[in-house]
Coordinates of C-alpha atoms (C1' of nucleotides) in Angstrom, one line a residue:
Chain A
M232 CA 16.4 17.9 11.6
A233 CA 12.4 17.9 10.5
L234 CA 11.1 16.7 14.0
R235 CA 11.0 20.9 14.4
H236 CA 8.3 20.5 12.6
A237 CA 6.3 17.9 12.5
V238 CA 6.5 19.5 16.5
L239 CA 5.0 23.3 14.5
A240 CA 2.4 20.9 12.4
A241 CA 0.5 19.2 15.3
L242 CA 0.5 22.6 17.4
L243 CA -1.2 24.4 14.3
D244 CA -4.0 22.2 16.1
G245 CA -4.2 24.6 19.3
E246 CA -2.1 25.1 22.4
Y247 CA -1.4 21.9 24.2
S248 CA 1.6 21.1 26.6
G249 CA 4.4 18.5 25.9
Y250 CA 2.7 15.7 27.8
Q251 CA -0.2 16.2 25.5
L252 CA 1.6 16.6 22.6
A253 CA 3.1 13.5 23.5
K254 CA -0.8 11.9 23.2
V255 CA -1.4 13.8 20.1
F256 CA 1.5 12.6 18.3
D257 CA 0.5 9.1 18.9
I258 CA -2.9 8.7 17.4
G259 CA -2.1 11.5 14.6
V260 CA 1.1 12.3 13.5
A261 CA 2.5 8.5 14.6
N262 CA 1.1 8.1 11.0
F263 CA 3.2 9.5 9.5
W264 CA 5.8 10.9 11.3
H265 CA 7.0 8.7 14.7
A266 CA 8.6 10.3 17.9
L267 CA 8.7 9.7 21.8
P268 CA 7.6 12.1 24.9
Q269 CA 11.7 13.1 25.9
Q270 CA 12.2 13.7 21.4
L271 CA 8.9 15.9 22.3
Y272 CA 10.3 17.7 25.2
L273 CA 13.3 18.3 24.5
E274 CA 12.5 19.8 20.6
L275 CA 9.7 22.0 22.5
A276 CA 12.5 23.4 24.8
K277 CA 14.7 23.8 21.4
L278 CA 12.4 25.2 19.5
E279 CA 11.0 27.9 22.8
K280 CA 14.4 28.3 22.9
E281 CA 14.9 30.1 19.4
G282 CA 10.6 31.7 19.4
M283 CA 9.3 29.1 17.7
V284 CA 7.2 28.5 19.7
A285 CA 6.3 30.3 23.1
G286 CA 5.4 28.4 26.7
R287 CA 3.1 29.5 29.6
Q288 CA 2.7 27.6 32.8
V289 CA -0.7 26.8 33.5
I290 CA -1.4 26.6 37.8
Q291 CA -3.7 23.6 38.3
E292 CA -4.9 22.6 41.2
T293 CA -5.8 19.2 41.3
R294 CA -3.0 17.8 38.3
P295 CA 0.3 18.8 38.3
N296 CA 1.5 22.7 36.6
K297 CA 2.2 22.4 32.8
R298 CA 3.0 24.4 30.3
L299 CA 1.0 24.9 27.3
F300 CA 3.2 25.6 24.1
K301 CA 1.8 27.8 20.7
V302 CA 3.3 28.0 17.1
T303 CA 4.4 31.4 17.1
A304 CA 4.8 34.1 14.1
E305 CA 8.4 33.1 13.8
G306 CA 7.4 29.4 13.8
L307 CA 4.2 29.7 11.5
A308 CA 7.4 31.6 9.3
E309 CA 9.6 28.9 9.6
L310 CA 6.9 25.6 8.7
T311 CA 6.3 27.9 5.6
R312 CA 9.9 28.5 4.9
W313 CA 10.8 24.4 5.2
A314 CA 7.6 23.5 3.7
A315 CA 8.5 25.4 0.3
S316 CA 12.0 23.1 1.0
A317 CA 12.0 20.3 -1.2
A318 CA 10.5 17.1 1.1
K319 CA 12.8 14.4 0.6
P320 CA 11.2 11.0 0.3
S321 CA 9.4 8.2 2.4
F322 CA 10.7 5.9 4.6
I323 CA 9.2 2.8 6.0
R324 CA 11.0 0.2 8.8
D325 CA 9.7 -2.7 9.3
D326 CA 11.2 -5.2 11.2
L327 CA 8.0 -6.9 10.5
M328 CA 8.6 -7.0 7.0
V329 CA 12.1 -8.1 7.8
K330 CA 11.6 -11.1 8.8
V331 CA 8.7 -12.2 5.9
Q332 CA 11.4 -11.2 3.2
A333 CA 13.6 -14.3 4.6
A334 CA 10.6 -16.5 5.7
D335 CA 11.1 -19.2 3.8
R336 CA 14.8 -19.5 4.6
I337 CA 13.5 -19.9 8.4
P338 CA 10.9 -21.4 10.7
A339 CA 8.0 -19.4 9.8
G340 CA 6.4 -19.7 13.3
P341 CA 7.4 -17.4 15.1
V342 CA 6.2 -15.0 12.3
L343 CA 3.2 -16.3 11.4
E344 CA 2.5 -15.6 14.8
Q345 CA 3.6 -11.8 14.9
L346 CA 1.7 -11.5 11.2
D347 CA -1.8 -12.1 13.5
E348 CA -0.5 -9.8 16.1
R349 CA -0.8 -7.2 13.7
V350 CA -3.6 -7.8 12.7
R351 CA -5.5 -7.1 15.6
V352 CA -2.9 -4.5 16.0
A353 CA -4.0 -2.8 13.3
D354 CA -7.3 -3.6 13.3
A355 CA -7.4 -1.5 16.9
K356 CA -5.7 0.6 15.3
I357 CA -8.0 1.6 12.5
E358 CA -11.1 1.6 14.5
V359 CA -9.4 4.5 16.2
L360 CA -8.6 6.3 13.2
A361 CA -12.0 5.1 11.5
K362 CA -13.4 7.3 14.6
L363 CA -10.9 10.0 14.9
L364 CA -11.7 11.4 11.0
A365 CA -15.8 10.6 12.5
R366 CA -15.0 14.0 15.2
L367 CA -13.3 15.3 12.8
R368 CA -16.1 15.6 10.2
G369 CA -18.8 16.3 12.0
E370 CA -21.7 16.8 10.9
L371 CA -20.3 17.3 7.3
D372 CA -20.1 13.8 4.9
E373 CA -16.4 13.3 3.6
D374 CA -17.1 14.6 0.8
A375 CA -18.6 17.1 1.7
F376 CA -15.9 18.2 4.6
L377 CA -13.4 17.6 1.9
R378 CA -15.4 20.5 0.1
E379 CA -16.0 22.5 2.9
G380 CA -14.2 21.5 6.9
E381 CA -11.8 23.1 8.8
H382 CA -8.7 22.1 8.7
V383 CA -8.5 20.0 6.2
G384 CA -4.8 18.6 6.8
P385 CA -5.3 16.5 10.0
Y386 CA -7.5 14.9 7.9
L387 CA -5.9 14.2 5.2
T388 CA -3.0 12.4 6.7
C389 CA -5.1 11.0 9.4
L390 CA -7.0 9.6 6.0
R391 CA -3.9 8.5 4.5
G392 CA -3.2 6.8 8.3
L393 CA -6.8 4.8 8.3
R394 CA -5.7 3.6 4.4
F395 CA -2.2 2.2 5.4
E396 CA -3.5 0.3 8.2
R397 CA -6.2 -1.7 6.2
E398 CA -3.3 -2.5 3.3
H399 CA -0.8 -2.8 6.1
R400 CA -3.5 -5.4 7.5
D401 CA -5.0 -6.8 4.3
W402 CA -1.1 -7.5 3.8
C403 CA -0.8 -9.2 7.2
V404 CA -3.6 -11.6 6.5
L405 CA -2.3 -12.7 2.6
A406 CA 1.0 -13.0 4.3
A407 CA -0.2 -15.4 6.6
S408 CA -2.1 -17.7 4.4
V409 CA 0.3 -17.9 2.0
L410 CA 3.5 -18.7 4.2
R411 CA 0.3 -21.3 6.5
A412 CA -0.3 -23.2 3.3
R413 CA 3.2 -23.8 2.9
E414 CA 3.9 -24.8 5.9
V415 CA 1.4 -27.1 5.6
A416 CA 2.2 -28.2 1.9
C417 CA 6.3 -28.0 3.7
T418 CA 5.4 -30.4 6.4
P419 CA 2.9 -32.7 6.3
A420 CA 3.7 -34.9 9.3
T421 CA 2.8 -31.7 11.7
Chain B
M117 CA 19.5 -3.1 14.6
A118 CA 17.5 -4.3 12.6
L119 CA 20.1 -2.9 10.0
R120 CA 21.9 -6.5 10.7
H121 CA 19.0 -8.6 9.4
A122 CA 17.5 -6.6 7.4
V123 CA 21.1 -7.5 5.2
L124 CA 21.8 -11.0 6.4
A125 CA 18.0 -11.2 4.5
A126 CA 18.7 -9.5 1.8
L127 CA 21.8 -11.3 1.0
L128 CA 20.1 -15.0 1.5
D129 CA 19.2 -13.7 -1.9
G130 CA 22.8 -14.9 -3.3
E131 CA 26.1 -13.1 -2.3
Y132 CA 26.2 -9.9 -3.1
S133 CA 29.5 -7.0 -3.2
G134 CA 28.7 -4.3 -0.4
Y135 CA 28.4 -2.0 -4.5
Q136 CA 25.4 -5.0 -5.4
L137 CA 23.7 -5.0 -2.0
A138 CA 23.4 -0.8 -1.9
K139 CA 21.5 -1.4 -4.9
V140 CA 19.0 -4.3 -3.7
F141 CA 18.2 -2.8 -1.2
D142 CA 17.3 0.5 -3.0
I143 CA 14.5 -1.6 -5.1
G144 CA 13.4 -4.2 -3.0
V145 CA 14.3 -4.1 0.7
A146 CA 14.1 0.1 0.6
N147 CA 10.4 -0.5 0.3
F148 CA 10.5 -1.2 4.3
W149 CA 13.7 -0.9 5.4
H150 CA 15.7 2.3 3.8
A151 CA 19.8 2.5 4.1
L152 CA 22.5 4.7 2.4
P153 CA 25.6 2.7 0.8
Q154 CA 28.2 3.7 4.0
Q155 CA 25.5 2.5 6.2
L156 CA 25.7 -0.9 4.3
Y157 CA 29.0 -1.1 3.9
L158 CA 29.6 -0.6 7.7
E159 CA 27.0 -3.3 9.0
L160 CA 28.8 -6.0 6.4
A161 CA 32.5 -5.5 8.1
K162 CA 30.0 -5.7 11.5
L163 CA 29.3 -8.9 10.7
E164 CA 32.0 -9.7 9.1
K165 CA 34.3 -10.3 12.0
E166 CA 31.4 -11.7 14.3
G167 CA 31.9 -14.0 11.5
M168 CA 27.3 -13.9 10.4
V169 CA 28.5 -13.6 6.6
A170 CA 31.8 -14.5 5.1
G171 CA 34.0 -12.6 2.4
R172 CA 35.6 -13.8 -0.6
Q173 CA 37.6 -11.5 -2.7
V174 CA 37.2 -11.4 -6.1
I175 CA 39.7 -10.2 -8.3
Q176 CA 38.0 -8.2 -11.7
E177 CA 40.5 -7.1 -14.9
T178 CA 38.1 -4.5 -15.6
R179 CA 36.7 -3.7 -12.4
P180 CA 37.7 -2.8 -9.8
N181 CA 38.2 -5.9 -7.3
K182 CA 35.4 -6.3 -5.1
R183 CA 34.2 -8.8 -2.0
L184 CA 31.4 -11.3 -2.2
F185 CA 29.0 -11.6 0.4
K186 CA 27.6 -15.1 1.7
V187 CA 25.3 -15.2 4.9
T188 CA 27.1 -17.9 8.0
A189 CA 24.9 -21.4 8.9
E190 CA 26.3 -18.4 12.0
G191 CA 24.2 -15.5 10.5
L192 CA 21.5 -17.3 9.4
A193 CA 20.7 -19.1 13.2
E194 CA 21.4 -15.0 14.1
L195 CA 18.2 -14.7 11.4
T196 CA 16.2 -16.9 12.9
R197 CA 17.0 -16.2 16.2
W198 CA 16.5 -12.9 15.8
A199 CA 12.7 -13.2 13.2
A200 CA 12.1 -15.2 16.2
S201 CA 11.4 -12.4 18.7
A202 CA 8.8 -9.5 19.1
A203 CA 8.6 -7.5 16.5
K204 CA 8.4 -3.6 16.8
P205 CA 6.1 -1.9 15.2
S206 CA 6.5 -0.7 12.0
F207 CA 7.3 3.4 11.3
I208 CA 6.8 5.6 8.4
R209 CA 8.5 9.1 8.2
D210 CA 7.2 11.6 5.5
D211 CA 8.3 15.0 5.1
L212 CA 5.5 15.7 2.8
M213 CA 3.0 14.1 5.0
V214 CA 3.5 16.8 8.1
K215 CA 3.4 19.7 4.9
V216 CA 0.2 18.4 4.2
Q217 CA -1.3 18.2 7.9
A218 CA -0.2 22.1 8.0
A219 CA -1.8 22.9 4.8
D220 CA -4.8 24.3 5.7
R221 CA -1.9 27.3 7.0
I222 CA 0.8 27.9 5.4
P223 CA 1.0 28.3 1.7
A224 CA -0.1 25.1 0.0
G225 CA 1.3 25.7 -3.7
P226 CA 4.9 24.4 -2.7
V227 CA 3.1 21.5 -0.9
L228 CA 0.9 20.6 -4.3
E229 CA 4.3 21.3 -6.3
Q230 CA 5.3 18.7 -4.3
L231 CA 2.5 16.5 -4.1
D232 CA 2.6 16.5 -8.0
E233 CA 6.4 15.2 -8.5
R234 CA 5.7 12.8 -5.4
V235 CA 2.7 10.8 -7.8
R236 CA 5.6 10.7 -10.9
V237 CA 8.1 9.2 -8.5
A238 CA 6.0 6.7 -6.7
D239 CA 4.6 6.9 -10.6
A240 CA 8.0 5.3 -11.4
K241 CA 8.5 3.0 -8.5
I242 CA 5.0 1.4 -8.8
E243 CA 6.1 0.0 -12.3
V244 CA 10.0 -1.4 -11.0
L245 CA 7.8 -2.8 -9.2
A246 CA 5.9 -4.7 -11.2
K247 CA 8.4 -5.4 -13.6
L248 CA 10.4 -7.4 -10.6
L249 CA 7.5 -8.8 -9.7
A250 CA 7.1 -10.6 -12.5
R251 CA 10.5 -11.3 -12.7
L252 CA 10.0 -13.4 -9.7
R253 CA 7.2 -15.1 -10.6
G254 CA 8.2 -16.6 -14.6
E255 CA 6.3 -18.0 -16.2
L256 CA 3.3 -18.9 -13.1
D257 CA 1.2 -16.4 -11.9
E258 CA 0.1 -14.5 -8.5
D259 CA -1.5 -17.6 -7.2
A260 CA 0.4 -20.4 -8.4
F261 CA 2.9 -18.5 -7.5
L262 CA 2.3 -17.7 -4.1
R263 CA 1.5 -21.0 -4.2
E264 CA 4.3 -23.4 -5.7
G265 CA 7.5 -20.7 -6.1
E266 CA 10.7 -19.9 -4.8
H267 CA 11.7 -17.2 -2.7
V268 CA 7.7 -16.3 -2.1
G269 CA 9.4 -14.0 1.5
P270 CA 11.3 -11.3 -1.6
Y271 CA 7.9 -11.7 -3.5
L272 CA 5.3 -11.0 -0.2
T273 CA 7.7 -7.7 1.1
C274 CA 7.6 -6.1 -3.2
L275 CA 3.6 -6.8 -3.1
R276 CA 3.5 -4.8 -0.1
G277 CA 5.9 -2.3 -1.3
L278 CA 4.2 -2.3 -4.3
R279 CA 0.7 -1.9 -2.8
F280 CA 1.9 1.1 -1.0
E281 CA 3.5 2.7 -3.8
R282 CA -0.7 3.3 -5.4
E283 CA -1.7 4.0 -2.1
H284 CA 0.8 6.6 -1.7
R285 CA 0.2 7.5 -5.2
D286 CA -3.6 7.9 -5.6
W287 CA -3.5 9.6 -2.0
C288 CA -1.5 12.1 -3.0
V289 CA -3.7 12.4 -5.5
L290 CA -6.9 13.5 -3.8
A291 CA -4.9 15.2 -1.3
A292 CA -3.6 17.2 -4.3
S293 CA -6.9 18.1 -6.2
V294 CA -8.3 18.9 -2.2
L295 CA -6.1 21.1 -1.3
R296 CA -6.8 23.1 -5.3
A297 CA -10.5 23.2 -5.4
R298 CA -9.7 24.7 -1.9
E299 CA -7.6 27.1 -2.7
V300 CA -9.3 28.5 -6.1
A301 CA -12.8 28.9 -3.3
C302 CA -10.6 31.2 -1.3
T303 CA -8.5 32.9 -4.1
P304 CA -10.4 33.2 -6.7
A305 CA -9.0 36.7 -7.6
T306 CA -6.5 34.1 -8.3
Chain C
dT229 C1' -5.2 2.3 52.9
dC230 C1' -3.0 0.8 50.0
dA231 C1' -0.6 -0.3 44.5
dG232 C1' -1.2 0.7 40.5
dA233 C1' -3.2 4.0 36.7
dT234 C1' -2.6 9.4 35.5
dT235 C1' -1.1 13.7 35.1
dA236 C1' 3.3 15.8 34.3
dG237 C1' 8.2 15.9 32.9
dT238 C1' 13.2 15.2 33.1
dC239 C1' 18.8 13.8 32.6
dA240 C1' 22.4 11.1 31.1
dA241 C1' 25.0 7.0 27.6
dC242 C1' 24.8 4.6 24.3
dA243 C1' 23.5 3.0 19.8
dA244 C1' 22.1 4.3 15.2
dT245 C1' 22.0 7.3 11.5
dC246 C1' 23.2 11.0 7.8
dT247 C1' 25.9 14.4 5.7
dG248 C1' 29.6 15.0 2.7
dA249 C1' 34.1 14.3 1.4
dC250 C1' 38.4 11.0 -0.2
dT251 C1' 40.3 7.6 -2.8
dA252 C1' 40.5 4.3 -7.4
dT253 C1' 39.2 2.5 -11.7
dA254 C1' 36.9 1.9 -16.0
dG255 C1' 34.0 2.6 -19.4
dT256 C1' 31.6 6.2 -22.6
dC257 C1' 30.3 10.2 -25.2
dA258 C1' 31.3 14.6 -27.2
Chain D
dT49 C1' 41.1 14.6 -25.0
dG50 C1' 37.9 16.0 -21.0
dA51 C1' 34.3 15.8 -18.4
dC52 C1' 31.1 12.3 -17.1
dT53 C1' 29.3 7.7 -15.2
dA54 C1' 29.9 3.8 -13.6
dT55 C1' 32.4 0.3 -10.2
dA56 C1' 33.8 -0.1 -5.6
dG57 C1' 34.8 0.8 -1.2
dT58 C1' 36.1 4.4 2.8
dC59 C1' 36.7 8.3 6.5
dA60 C1' 35.2 11.0 10.2
dG61 C1' 31.4 13.6 11.7
dA62 C1' 27.9 15.6 14.0
dT63 C1' 23.3 14.3 13.8
dT64 C1' 19.3 12.6 15.9
dG65 C1' 17.3 9.2 17.6
dT66 C1' 16.7 4.9 21.5
dT67 C1' 17.2 3.2 26.4
dG68 C1' 16.2 3.9 31.2
dA69 C1' 15.9 5.5 35.2
dC70 C1' 14.0 8.9 38.5
dT71 C1' 11.0 13.5 40.5
dA72 C1' 6.9 14.2 42.0
dA73 C1' 1.4 14.9 43.0
dT74 C1' -3.3 13.4 42.1
dC75 C1' -7.2 9.8 41.5
dT76 C1' -9.5 5.4 40.7
dG77 C1' -10.4 0.4 42.4
dA78 C1' -10.2 -3.7 45.3

DNA sequence: TCAGATTAGTCAACAATCTGACTATAGTCA
DNA sequence: TGACTATAGTCAGATTGTTGACTAATCTGA
């Protein structure tokens, strides 16, 4: 039950509507906690009922109205309490790695295509994250920001996301080249 | 519904009982697909009912009896079919990253302790994975194994696991040192 | 002007996962 | 002898997460 805490942590950045939160989640928080918009709306509703977040209606003329949420003192207390309790070990789920695990027993072709596609997706993600980090840093260089910048938390987690994507990308390139070389070695007639 | 495929991929290695599979999962497959023993037993039962795996009873005298499972032709076909369908994007869940995200708004002390603990856990995991890779490699060096070795799939996925752990470790060290430096800078009286 | 995208959000049904307790037998160590 | 660990596996119940459809307004481009 840590989605609630991921939501609270994301809302520390400022006031967001459910819709905006979904966007923010997708580029930032999704690096360590993936969630669908539906989950977020539901979780925000629960958190509001429990007094962890406070919502306020914003009437808009050119857009549908929305409700902005911010973390209450109680929400911050809950986050603090939770942060002090033991963390569960991290875990990854990755279909593609399952496929690579089996790649020397099943046709490698489709897996190779998916590895290539992943490289493209990772490259795009790397670009987005690099830009986001530059924006968070502002005028400062990385060392200075880590020493003195505001909101170093989101910066650190995005940095982890960036490094993860780079590693992931490099591994996909390696795996694809290894499997490709072996495919050629096995079926020289193709 | 990819746990079934992770189980099939793991069983390609050889015949395992549910209990053994749980062990194998924990060190190898858990790098990209985490599952509890209960899930595995359940999934094996389902897969057997559908003819994807075949179980055979092994009577033991010094241990409780067990059932060993292997992938059937039908199971391999299902795995092949699935491997050719589109992979979902990978996702991570990590409590500790959520805590770091919030670390500049809540007391950082407990988070720092957990980061240190993570470094220890990651170091242990790195050692286990390095040994596992050396065992899989046998006499060959890495390049040679990737070119000619048998079962390159599990090798590649373990390699990804090792790299992930190293990155994770390094990031935890960085995050802890950044947060620690800032804590000292903020509260010089402590 | 009409289709499609964007903003903003909701709901129900279903599938997957986790928690925690449970049964057994055999081996080890003090 | 009694406690603890390892092997081997099962079950029910609760929580979480996913799928897919739905409402409704406005804005954008062909």
